[in-house]
Structure formats: C-alpha cells, structure tokens
Amino acid sequence: YQNLLNDLAGLDAVQDWIFQQPDATIDTPAAVEAAEIFQGWITSGYYPEGVNGIDYTTALGRFAAGEGVFYLSGNWDVASLEEQMGDNVGFFAAPPVSADGTVTAMTSPTTPFGIPANAEHKDAAAAFLNWLTSDAARQIQADQGYPPVGSADAAAPTVDAGTVNAEVQEAFAQLSEADALVDFVNNATAGIQASGWVPNLQLLVSGDLTPEAFVEAMQSTYEDELGR
C-alpha cells in the first residue's frame, strides 16, 4: 500500500505525514485511490487465499519453495533468499502506477548512536563507531543485503554480479541518487503499526472497510496517537 501511496500522493506529502507536520493528513483522494488499487489486487486474486492469516515466516518460506511469482519484502530477506533459492530469485523496486511515474521505495534512516558523557569506555565506543564505517564492516553489511553505511565517496563493497543482492544494491543506489526514498508510514508514531496499519489493512483486505473508510480510520488513529 505504501508504494502506491508514495507514487500517487508524492513523497513530500507522505514524509510530512510521517514526521507529524501540522495539518498533515492521509485522508486525501490520492490515499483513497491507493487503497482502491490495493483492494482491487485482493479481489482480483493476486494475493493467496486467506492472506490475512499468513504470517511473515510462512510467507517467506512459501515463496522460497516456489509458490507465487512476486514476494513484497525488503533487503533484510536477501541473505535468506539467496541461501534458499540461489540464482533462482531476482529483485526490482516496485514500479509506479503509470508508465511516466517515479519509482520510489521506503527505507529506515540510519540508526543514530551516541556516547554518554559519563560512559566508562568512551574510547571503545568511539572505536566501534569508527569500525562501522570501515571497509570491513561495509562489506559485512553488503553481504547481508544491506546498503553500507558511510560516505558516498567510500569504495563500494564487492557483491557477486547476477545475484539478488547485486540487484538490491543497484536499486538502492539508483533510488538514492534520484532522492526517491521515504521513511515507512508505520514509523509515524510509536503505536500506529499495531493500533492502525495492521488492523485497518486487514479490514481493507477482508472487504470490511471501504477505501474511504480505511483512510479515515488511519487519519483518526494518527490524530489519536498524537493527541490532536
């Protein structure tokens, strides 16, 4: 759903909602259209029967076993899929709704680290942070399918050509260059993943919420979470 929302509403509007800008809302025609398209995929049979009852681990295992054509996921599954599927799996960023649209994707910001002023081992902590941006650490990150941290000027880690990992790394580089990355909507508030997105998307999937009611419910949950 967020891939559709990114494309139809625009990254700036989505980012404003995630970062709790004044008057930011998801109750818009673009958000409704995204929900309509997503619900249409459900009614058209693009998702497996009983999808609301399929947990994450089961979904990954079924895809790795050859069930299904596409698996909507992220780079955190690269190592597992390469191990289970070898070269029989590929990756591409979700395409836009229209041919002239912009390819976008979600990414979590780099985890911030800090060293307390009264830390007993400040030098050890600083050494660890320095190591995280070293060539060795960047290679470990890339081996697991993650874009490496550090300066864009740093040497790119080596990944095997023709692998799903190589395709993930290439896609991330292109998205980053195009400034087409946005945070995840479930990070908008501390509790909106459990209180809003999961239950309301399941109701949208089951047909118990219309697209209009879905976006209204999400905006209401958002405002309740923020105490507005």
GROMACS .gro file of N, CA and C in nm, residues 73-210:
model
  414
   73SER      N    1   0.875  -0.755  -0.019
   73SER     CA    2   0.958  -0.756   0.102
   73SER      C    3   1.070  -0.655   0.085
   74GLY      N    4   1.173  -0.670   0.165
   74GLY     CA    5   1.284  -0.576   0.161
   74GLY      C    6   1.418  -0.647   0.164
   75ASN      N    7   1.523  -0.568   0.169
   75ASN     CA    8   1.657  -0.623   0.158
   75ASN      C    9   1.696  -0.710   0.277
   76TRP      N   10   1.619  -0.703   0.385
   76TRP     CA   11   1.650  -0.787   0.502
   76TRP      C   12   1.631  -0.935   0.473
   77ASP      N   13   1.565  -0.969   0.363
   77ASP     CA   14   1.545  -1.109   0.327
   77ASP      C   15   1.646  -1.160   0.224
   78VAL      N   16   1.738  -1.075   0.184
   78VAL     CA   17   1.833  -1.114   0.078
   78VAL      C   18   1.912  -1.238   0.115
   79ALA      N   19   1.976  -1.237   0.231
   79ALA     CA   20   2.063  -1.348   0.270
   79ALA      C   21   1.984  -1.479   0.276
   80SER      N   22   1.864  -1.473   0.332
   80SER     CA   23   1.781  -1.593   0.344
   80SER      C   24   1.738  -1.646   0.208
   81LEU      N   25   1.697  -1.556   0.119
   81LEU     CA   26   1.651  -1.600  -0.013
   81LEU      C   27   1.766  -1.651  -0.098
   82GLU      N   28   1.882  -1.588  -0.087
   82GLU     CA   29   1.998  -1.638  -0.163
   82GLU      C   30   2.036  -1.779  -0.116
   83GLU      N   31   2.028  -1.801   0.015
   83GLU     CA   32   2.062  -1.931   0.070
   83GLU      C   33   1.962  -2.038   0.024
   84GLN      N   34   1.834  -2.002   0.021
   84GLN     CA   35   1.731  -2.099  -0.011
   84GLN      C   36   1.708  -2.115  -0.161
   85MET      N   37   1.730  -2.008  -0.240
   85MET     CA   38   1.692  -2.010  -0.380
   85MET      C   39   1.807  -1.994  -0.477
   86GLY      N   40   1.925  -1.960  -0.426
   86GLY     CA   41   2.040  -1.946  -0.515
   86GLY      C   42   2.017  -1.837  -0.618
   87ASP      N   43   2.038  -1.871  -0.746
   87ASP     CA   44   2.021  -1.772  -0.852
   87ASP      C   45   1.880  -1.776  -0.912
   88ASN      N   46   1.789  -1.846  -0.845
   88ASN     CA   47   1.652  -1.857  -0.895
   88ASN      C   48   1.561  -1.753  -0.832
   89VAL      N   49   1.614  -1.635  -0.807
   89VAL     CA   50   1.537  -1.527  -0.748
   89VAL      C   51   1.599  -1.395  -0.792
   90GLY      N   52   1.516  -1.295  -0.813
   90GLY     CA   53   1.565  -1.163  -0.853
   90GLY      C   54   1.492  -1.055  -0.776
   91PHE      N   55   1.532  -0.932  -0.799
   91PHE     CA   56   1.474  -0.820  -0.725
   91PHE      C   57   1.456  -0.701  -0.818
   92PHE      N   58   1.345  -0.629  -0.799
   92PHE     CA   59   1.328  -0.498  -0.862
   92PHE      C   60   1.242  -0.412  -0.770
   93ALA      N   61   1.264  -0.282  -0.775
   93ALA     CA   62   1.182  -0.190  -0.697
   93ALA      C   63   1.042  -0.185  -0.756
   94ALA      N   64   0.941  -0.169  -0.670
   94ALA     CA   65   0.803  -0.167  -0.716
   94ALA      C   66   0.783  -0.056  -0.818
   95PRO      N   67   0.724  -0.087  -0.933
   95PRO     CA   68   0.704   0.015  -1.036
   95PRO      C   69   0.592   0.112  -1.000
   96PRO      N   70   0.591   0.230  -1.062
   96PRO     CA   71   0.483   0.326  -1.036
   96PRO      C   72   0.353   0.282  -1.102
   97VAL      N   73   0.246   0.350  -1.068
   97VAL     CA   74   0.115   0.316  -1.124
   97VAL      C   75   0.111   0.341  -1.273
   98SER      N   76   0.166   0.453  -1.317
   98SER     CA   77   0.166   0.487  -1.459
   98SER      C   78   0.308   0.478  -1.516
   99ALA      N   79   0.316   0.461  -1.646
   99ALA     CA   80   0.445   0.443  -1.711
   99ALA      C   81   0.537   0.563  -1.694
  100ASP      N   82   0.480   0.681  -1.678
  100ASP     CA   83   0.562   0.802  -1.662
  100ASP      C   84   0.580   0.841  -1.516
  101GLY      N   85   0.541   0.753  -1.424
  101GLY     CA   86   0.555   0.780  -1.283
  101GLY      C   87   0.697   0.762  -1.234
  102THR      N   88   0.720   0.789  -1.107
  102THR     CA   89   0.852   0.780  -1.046
  102THR      C   90   0.862   0.656  -0.958
  103VAL      N   91   0.969   0.580  -0.976
  103VAL     CA   92   0.993   0.465  -0.889
  103VAL      C   93   1.038   0.516  -0.753
  104THR      N   94   0.971   0.471  -0.648
  104THR     CA   95   1.004   0.513  -0.512
  104THR      C   96   1.017   0.389  -0.424
  105ALA      N   97   1.070   0.409  -0.306
  105ALA     CA   98   1.081   0.298  -0.211
  105ALA      C   99   1.094   0.353  -0.071
  106MET      N  100   1.076   0.263   0.025
  106MET     CA  101   1.086   0.301   0.165
  106MET      C  102   1.220   0.256   0.221
  107THR      N  103   1.273   0.335   0.313
  107THR     CA  104   1.394   0.296   0.382
  107THR      C  105   1.392   0.355   0.523
  108SER      N  106   1.447   0.283   0.617
  108SER     CA  107   1.459   0.338   0.752
  108SER      C  108   1.587   0.421   0.760
  109PRO      N  109   1.582   0.531   0.832
  109PRO     CA  110   1.703   0.612   0.845
  109PRO      C  111   1.810   0.537   0.923
  110THR      N  112   1.933   0.576   0.902
  110THR     CA  113   2.043   0.514   0.973
  110THR      C  114   2.023   0.527   1.124
  111THR      N  115   2.045   0.418   1.195
  111THR     CA  116   2.028   0.420   1.340
  111THR      C  117   2.126   0.518   1.404
  112PRO      N  118   2.077   0.613   1.482
  112PRO     CA  119   2.169   0.709   1.545
  112PRO      C  120   2.235   0.647   1.669
  113PHE      N  121   2.359   0.674   1.685
  113PHE     CA  122   2.433   0.627   1.802
  113PHE      C  123   2.487   0.748   1.879
  114GLY      N  124   2.495   0.734   2.008
  114GLY     CA  125   2.555   0.838   2.090
  114GLY      C  126   2.638   0.776   2.200
  115ILE      N  127   2.733   0.851   2.249
  115ILE     CA  128   2.819   0.805   2.359
  115ILE      C  129   2.793   0.895   2.479
  116PRO      N  130   2.738   0.842   2.588
  116PRO     CA  131   2.710   0.926   2.706
  116PRO      C  132   2.837   0.990   2.760
  117ALA      N  133   2.822   1.110   2.812
  117ALA     CA  134   2.937   1.183   2.865
  117ALA      C  135   3.004   1.110   2.980
  118ASN      N  136   2.925   1.033   3.057
  118ASN     CA  137   2.983   0.962   3.171
  118ASN      C  138   3.008   0.814   3.141
  119ALA      N  139   3.013   0.779   3.012
  119ALA     CA  140   3.039   0.639   2.976
  119ALA      C  141   3.177   0.597   3.026
  120GLU      N  142   3.185   0.473   3.073
  120GLU     CA  143   3.311   0.424   3.129
  120GLU      C  144   3.415   0.395   3.021
  121HIS      N  145   3.367   0.357   2.901
  121HIS     CA  146   3.460   0.317   2.795
  121HIS      C  147   3.432   0.397   2.668
  122LYS      N  148   3.448   0.526   2.678
  122LYS     CA  149   3.421   0.614   2.563
  122LYS      C  150   3.507   0.578   2.442
  123ASP      N  151   3.634   0.550   2.466
  123ASP     CA  152   3.724   0.522   2.355
  123ASP      C  153   3.684   0.394   2.282
  124ALA      N  154   3.640   0.294   2.357
  124ALA     CA  155   3.597   0.169   2.295
  124ALA      C  156   3.471   0.192   2.212
  125ALA      N  157   3.380   0.272   2.264
  125ALA     CA  158   3.257   0.303   2.191
  125ALA      C  159   3.288   0.379   2.063
  126ALA      N  160   3.379   0.476   2.072
  126ALA     CA  161   3.417   0.553   1.954
  126ALA      C  162   3.486   0.464   1.851
  127ALA      N  163   3.567   0.371   1.899
  127ALA     CA  164   3.635   0.280   1.807
  127ALA      C  165   3.534   0.193   1.732
  128PHE      N  166   3.428   0.151   1.803
  128PHE     CA  167   3.325   0.070   1.738
  128PHE      C  168   3.252   0.150   1.631
  129LEU      N  169   3.219   0.275   1.662
  129LEU     CA  170   3.151   0.359   1.564
  129LEU      C  171   3.241   0.383   1.442
  130ASN      N  172   3.368   0.402   1.465
  130ASN     CA  173   3.461   0.417   1.353
  130ASN      C  174   3.466   0.291   1.269
  131TRP      N  175   3.463   0.176   1.337
  131TRP     CA  176   3.470   0.049   1.265
  131TRP      C  177   3.347   0.028   1.176
  132LEU      N  178   3.231   0.077   1.220
  132LEU     CA  179   3.108   0.058   1.143
  132LEU      C  180   3.119   0.115   1.001
  133THR      N  181   3.201   0.215   0.984
  133THR     CA  182   3.217   0.275   0.852
  133THR      C  183   3.344   0.227   0.782
  134SER      N  184   3.411   0.128   0.838
  134SER     CA  185   3.533   0.075   0.775
  134SER      C  186   3.497  -0.012   0.656
  135ASP      N  187   3.595  -0.038   0.572
  135ASP     CA  188   3.572  -0.124   0.454
  135ASP      C  189   3.526  -0.263   0.497
  136ALA      N  190   3.581  -0.315   0.607
  136ALA     CA  191   3.545  -0.449   0.653
  136ALA      C  192   3.398  -0.455   0.696
  137ALA      N  193   3.355  -0.355   0.774
  137ALA     CA  194   3.217  -0.352   0.821
  137ALA      C  195   3.120  -0.328   0.706
  138ARG      N  196   3.158  -0.241   0.615
  138ARG     CA  197   3.072  -0.214   0.499
  138ARG      C  198   3.053  -0.341   0.415
  139GLN      N  199   3.157  -0.421   0.406
  139GLN     CA  200   3.146  -0.545   0.330
  139GLN      C  201   3.051  -0.644   0.399
  140ILE      N  202   3.059  -0.651   0.531
  140ILE     CA  203   2.969  -0.738   0.607
  140ILE      C  204   2.824  -0.695   0.584
  141GLN      N  205   2.799  -0.565   0.589
  141GLN     CA  206   2.664  -0.514   0.566
  141GLN      C  207   2.615  -0.551   0.426
  142ALA      N  208   2.699  -0.530   0.327
  142ALA     CA  209   2.660  -0.559   0.190
  142ALA      C  210   2.637  -0.708   0.168
  143ASP      N  211   2.715  -0.792   0.233
  143ASP     CA  212   2.699  -0.937   0.219
  143ASP      C  213   2.562  -0.982   0.267
  144GLN      N  214   2.503  -0.908   0.360
  144GLN     CA  215   2.372  -0.943   0.413
  144GLN      C  216   2.258  -0.873   0.338
  145GLY      N  217   2.292  -0.800   0.233
  145GLY     CA  218   2.189  -0.735   0.153
  145GLY      C  219   2.160  -0.592   0.191
  146TYR      N  220   2.235  -0.536   0.286
  146TYR     CA  221   2.209  -0.401   0.332
  146TYR      C  222   2.300  -0.300   0.262
  147PRO      N  223   2.247  -0.184   0.225
  147PRO     CA  224   2.333  -0.079   0.173
  147PRO      C  225   2.431  -0.038   0.281
  148PRO      N  226   2.558  -0.029   0.251
  148PRO     CA  227   2.658   0.001   0.354
  148PRO      C  228   2.649   0.145   0.403
  149VAL      N  229   2.678   0.165   0.531
  149VAL     CA  230   2.677   0.299   0.587
  149VAL      C  231   2.807   0.369   0.551
  150GLY      N  232   2.809   0.500   0.574
  150GLY     CA  233   2.932   0.575   0.549
  150GLY      C  234   2.916   0.671   0.434
  151SER      N  235   3.025   0.734   0.397
  151SER     CA  236   3.026   0.834   0.293
  151SER      C  237   2.999   0.773   0.156
  152ALA      N  238   2.928   0.848   0.073
  152ALA     CA  239   2.903   0.803  -0.064
  152ALA      C  240   3.032   0.796  -0.144
  153ASP      N  241   3.135   0.864  -0.096
  153ASP     CA  242   3.263   0.863  -0.167
  153ASP      C  243   3.346   0.738  -0.135
  154ALA      N  244   3.305   0.663  -0.034
  154ALA     CA  245   3.380   0.543   0.004
  154ALA      C  246   3.369   0.436  -0.105
  155ALA      N  247   3.469   0.352  -0.110
  155ALA     CA  248   3.470   0.246  -0.210
  155ALA      C  249   3.352   0.152  -0.188
  156ALA      N  250   3.284   0.116  -0.295
  156ALA     CA  251   3.168   0.028  -0.285
  156ALA      C  252   3.214  -0.114  -0.251
  157PRO      N  253   3.144  -0.182  -0.161
  157PRO     CA  254   3.176  -0.321  -0.130
  157PRO      C  255   3.157  -0.409  -0.254
  158THR      N  256   3.215  -0.525  -0.250
  158THR     CA  257   3.205  -0.618  -0.361
  158THR      C  258   3.091  -0.716  -0.338
  159VAL      N  259   3.002  -0.728  -0.435
  159VAL     CA  260   2.897  -0.830  -0.431
  159VAL      C  261   2.901  -0.904  -0.564
  160ASP      N  262   2.861  -1.031  -0.561
  160ASP     CA  263   2.865  -1.113  -0.681
  160ASP      C  264   2.765  -1.063  -0.784
  161ALA      N  265   2.812  -1.044  -0.908
  161ALA     CA  266   2.725  -1.000  -1.016
  161ALA      C  267   2.621  -1.106  -1.047
  162GLY      N  268   2.502  -1.059  -1.086
  162GLY     CA  269   2.397  -1.151  -1.125
  162GLY      C  270   2.318  -1.210  -1.011
  163THR      N  271   2.346  -1.165  -0.887
  163THR     CA  272   2.275  -1.217  -0.770
  163THR      C  273   2.164  -1.120  -0.731
  164VAL      N  274   2.072  -1.170  -0.648
  164VAL     CA  275   1.966  -1.082  -0.600
  164VAL      C  276   2.025  -0.971  -0.515
  165ASN      N  277   2.132  -0.998  -0.445
  165ASN     CA  278   2.198  -0.894  -0.365
  165ASN      C  279   2.250  -0.783  -0.454
  166ALA      N  280   2.311  -0.818  -0.567
  166ALA     CA  281   2.362  -0.717  -0.658
  166ALA      C  282   2.247  -0.629  -0.711
  167GLU      N  283   2.133  -0.690  -0.737
  167GLU     CA  284   2.017  -0.615  -0.786
  167GLU      C  285   1.963  -0.521  -0.679
  168VAL      N  286   1.964  -0.566  -0.553
  168VAL     CA  287   1.920  -0.481  -0.443
  168VAL      C  288   2.013  -0.361  -0.427
  169GLN      N  289   2.143  -0.387  -0.428
  169GLN     CA  290   2.240  -0.279  -0.411
  169GLN      C  291   2.228  -0.177  -0.525
  170GLU      N  292   2.208  -0.226  -0.647
  170GLU     CA  293   2.195  -0.135  -0.762
  170GLU      C  294   2.068  -0.051  -0.751
  171ALA      N  295   1.957  -0.116  -0.710
  171ALA     CA  296   1.831  -0.044  -0.697
  171ALA      C  297   1.841   0.064  -0.590
  172PHE      N  298   1.906   0.031  -0.477
  172PHE     CA  299   1.919   0.130  -0.370
  172PHE      C  300   2.002   0.249  -0.418
  173ALA      N  301   2.109   0.222  -0.491
  173ALA     CA  302   2.194   0.331  -0.540
  173ALA      C  303   2.115   0.422  -0.635
  174GLN      N  304   2.034   0.363  -0.721
  174GLN     CA  305   1.955   0.443  -0.814
  174GLN      C  306   1.849   0.525  -0.741
  175LEU      N  307   1.782   0.463  -0.644
  175LEU     CA  308   1.680   0.535  -0.567
  175LEU      C  309   1.741   0.648  -0.486
  176SER      N  310   1.858   0.622  -0.428
  176SER     CA  311   1.926   0.724  -0.350
  176SER      C  312   1.967   0.841  -0.439
  177GLU      N  313   2.019   0.810  -0.555
  177GLU     CA  314   2.063   0.914  -0.650
  177GLU      C  315   1.945   0.999  -0.694
  178ALA      N  316   1.829   0.937  -0.709
  178ALA     CA  317   1.709   1.008  -0.754
  178ALA      C  318   1.633   1.075  -0.639
  179ASP      N  319   1.685   1.063  -0.517
  179ASP     CA  320   1.618   1.117  -0.399
  179ASP      C  321   1.474   1.067  -0.391
  180ALA      N  322   1.458   0.937  -0.412
  180ALA     CA  323   1.325   0.875  -0.422
  180ALA      C  324   1.297   0.782  -0.305
  181LEU      N  325   1.361   0.807  -0.191
  181LEU     CA  326   1.342   0.723  -0.073
  181LEU      C  327   1.263   0.799   0.033
  182VAL      N  328   1.177   0.729   0.103
  182VAL     CA  329   1.095   0.789   0.208
  182VAL      C  330   1.089   0.691   0.325
  183ASP      N  331   1.064   0.742   0.444
  183ASP     CA  332   1.054   0.656   0.562
  183ASP      C  333   0.929   0.569   0.552
  184PHE      N  334   0.917   0.473   0.643
  184PHE     CA  335   0.800   0.385   0.648
  184PHE      C  336   0.686   0.455   0.723
  185VAL      N  337   0.563   0.444   0.670
  185VAL     CA  338   0.450   0.510   0.734
  185VAL      C  339   0.423   0.454   0.874
  186ASN      N  340   0.464   0.330   0.899
  186ASN     CA  341   0.440   0.274   1.032
  186ASN      C  342   0.534   0.332   1.138
  187ASN      N  343   0.626   0.420   1.097
  187ASN     CA  344   0.712   0.490   1.192
  187ASN      C  345   0.656   0.628   1.230
  188ALA      N  346   0.537   0.660   1.182
  188ALA     CA  347   0.482   0.794   1.207
  188ALA      C  348   0.460   0.821   1.355
  189THR      N  349   0.416   0.722   1.429
  189THR     CA  350   0.400   0.734   1.574
  189THR      C  351   0.447   0.604   1.638
  190ALA      N  352   0.460   0.606   1.767
  190ALA     CA  353   0.512   0.488   1.838
  190ALA      C  354   0.419   0.367   1.827
  191GLY      N  355   0.289   0.391   1.821
  191GLY     CA  356   0.198   0.278   1.825
  191GLY      C  357   0.114   0.253   1.703
  192ILE      N  358   0.135   0.332   1.597
  192ILE     CA  359   0.043   0.325   1.483
  192ILE      C  360   0.057   0.197   1.402
  193GLN      N  361   0.168   0.129   1.411
  193GLN     CA  362   0.182  -0.001   1.344
  193GLN      C  363   0.076  -0.097   1.397
  194ALA      N  364   0.071  -0.113   1.529
  194ALA     CA  365  -0.021  -0.210   1.589
  194ALA      C  366  -0.163  -0.156   1.601
  195SER      N  367  -0.177  -0.026   1.627
  195SER     CA  368  -0.309   0.030   1.651
  195SER      C  369  -0.381   0.072   1.524
  196GLY      N  370  -0.304   0.094   1.415
  196GLY     CA  371  -0.366   0.144   1.293
  196GLY      C  372  -0.342   0.062   1.168
  197TRP      N  373  -0.216   0.053   1.129
  197TRP     CA  374  -0.186  -0.009   0.999
  197TRP      C  375  -0.225  -0.155   0.992
  198VAL      N  376  -0.186  -0.234   1.090
  198VAL     CA  377  -0.214  -0.378   1.082
  198VAL      C  378  -0.365  -0.407   1.083
  199PRO      N  379  -0.439  -0.360   1.182
  199PRO     CA  380  -0.581  -0.394   1.182
  199PRO      C  381  -0.659  -0.334   1.067
  200ASN      N  382  -0.630  -0.210   1.030
  200ASN     CA  383  -0.708  -0.147   0.924
  200ASN      C  384  -0.675  -0.204   0.786
  201LEU      N  385  -0.549  -0.238   0.762
  201LEU     CA  386  -0.517  -0.302   0.634
  201LEU      C  387  -0.580  -0.440   0.625
  202GLN      N  388  -0.586  -0.511   0.737
  202GLN     CA  389  -0.652  -0.642   0.735
  202GLN      C  390  -0.801  -0.628   0.707
  203LEU      N  391  -0.863  -0.524   0.760
  203LEU     CA  392  -1.004  -0.499   0.731
  203LEU      C  393  -1.024  -0.456   0.587
  204LEU      N  394  -0.929  -0.383   0.531
  204LEU     CA  395  -0.935  -0.346   0.389
  204LEU      C  396  -0.923  -0.471   0.302
  205VAL      N  397  -0.832  -0.560   0.339
  205VAL     CA  398  -0.813  -0.684   0.265
  205VAL      C  399  -0.938  -0.772   0.271
  206SER      N  400  -1.000  -0.780   0.387
  206SER     CA  401  -1.118  -0.865   0.403
  206SER      C  402  -1.244  -0.805   0.343
  207GLY      N  403  -1.237  -0.678   0.304
  207GLY     CA  404  -1.353  -0.611   0.248
  207GLY      C  405  -1.444  -0.550   0.352
  208ASP      N  406  -1.402  -0.549   0.478
  208ASP     CA  407  -1.483  -0.493   0.586
  208ASP      C  408  -1.464  -0.343   0.601
  209LEU      N  409  -1.369  -0.286   0.528
  209LEU     CA  410  -1.352  -0.141   0.521
  209LEU      C  411  -1.347  -0.101   0.375
  210THR      N  412  -1.418   0.005   0.340
  210THR     CA  413  -1.403   0.063   0.207
  210THR      C  414  -1.274   0.144   0.203
   0.00000   0.00000   0.00000
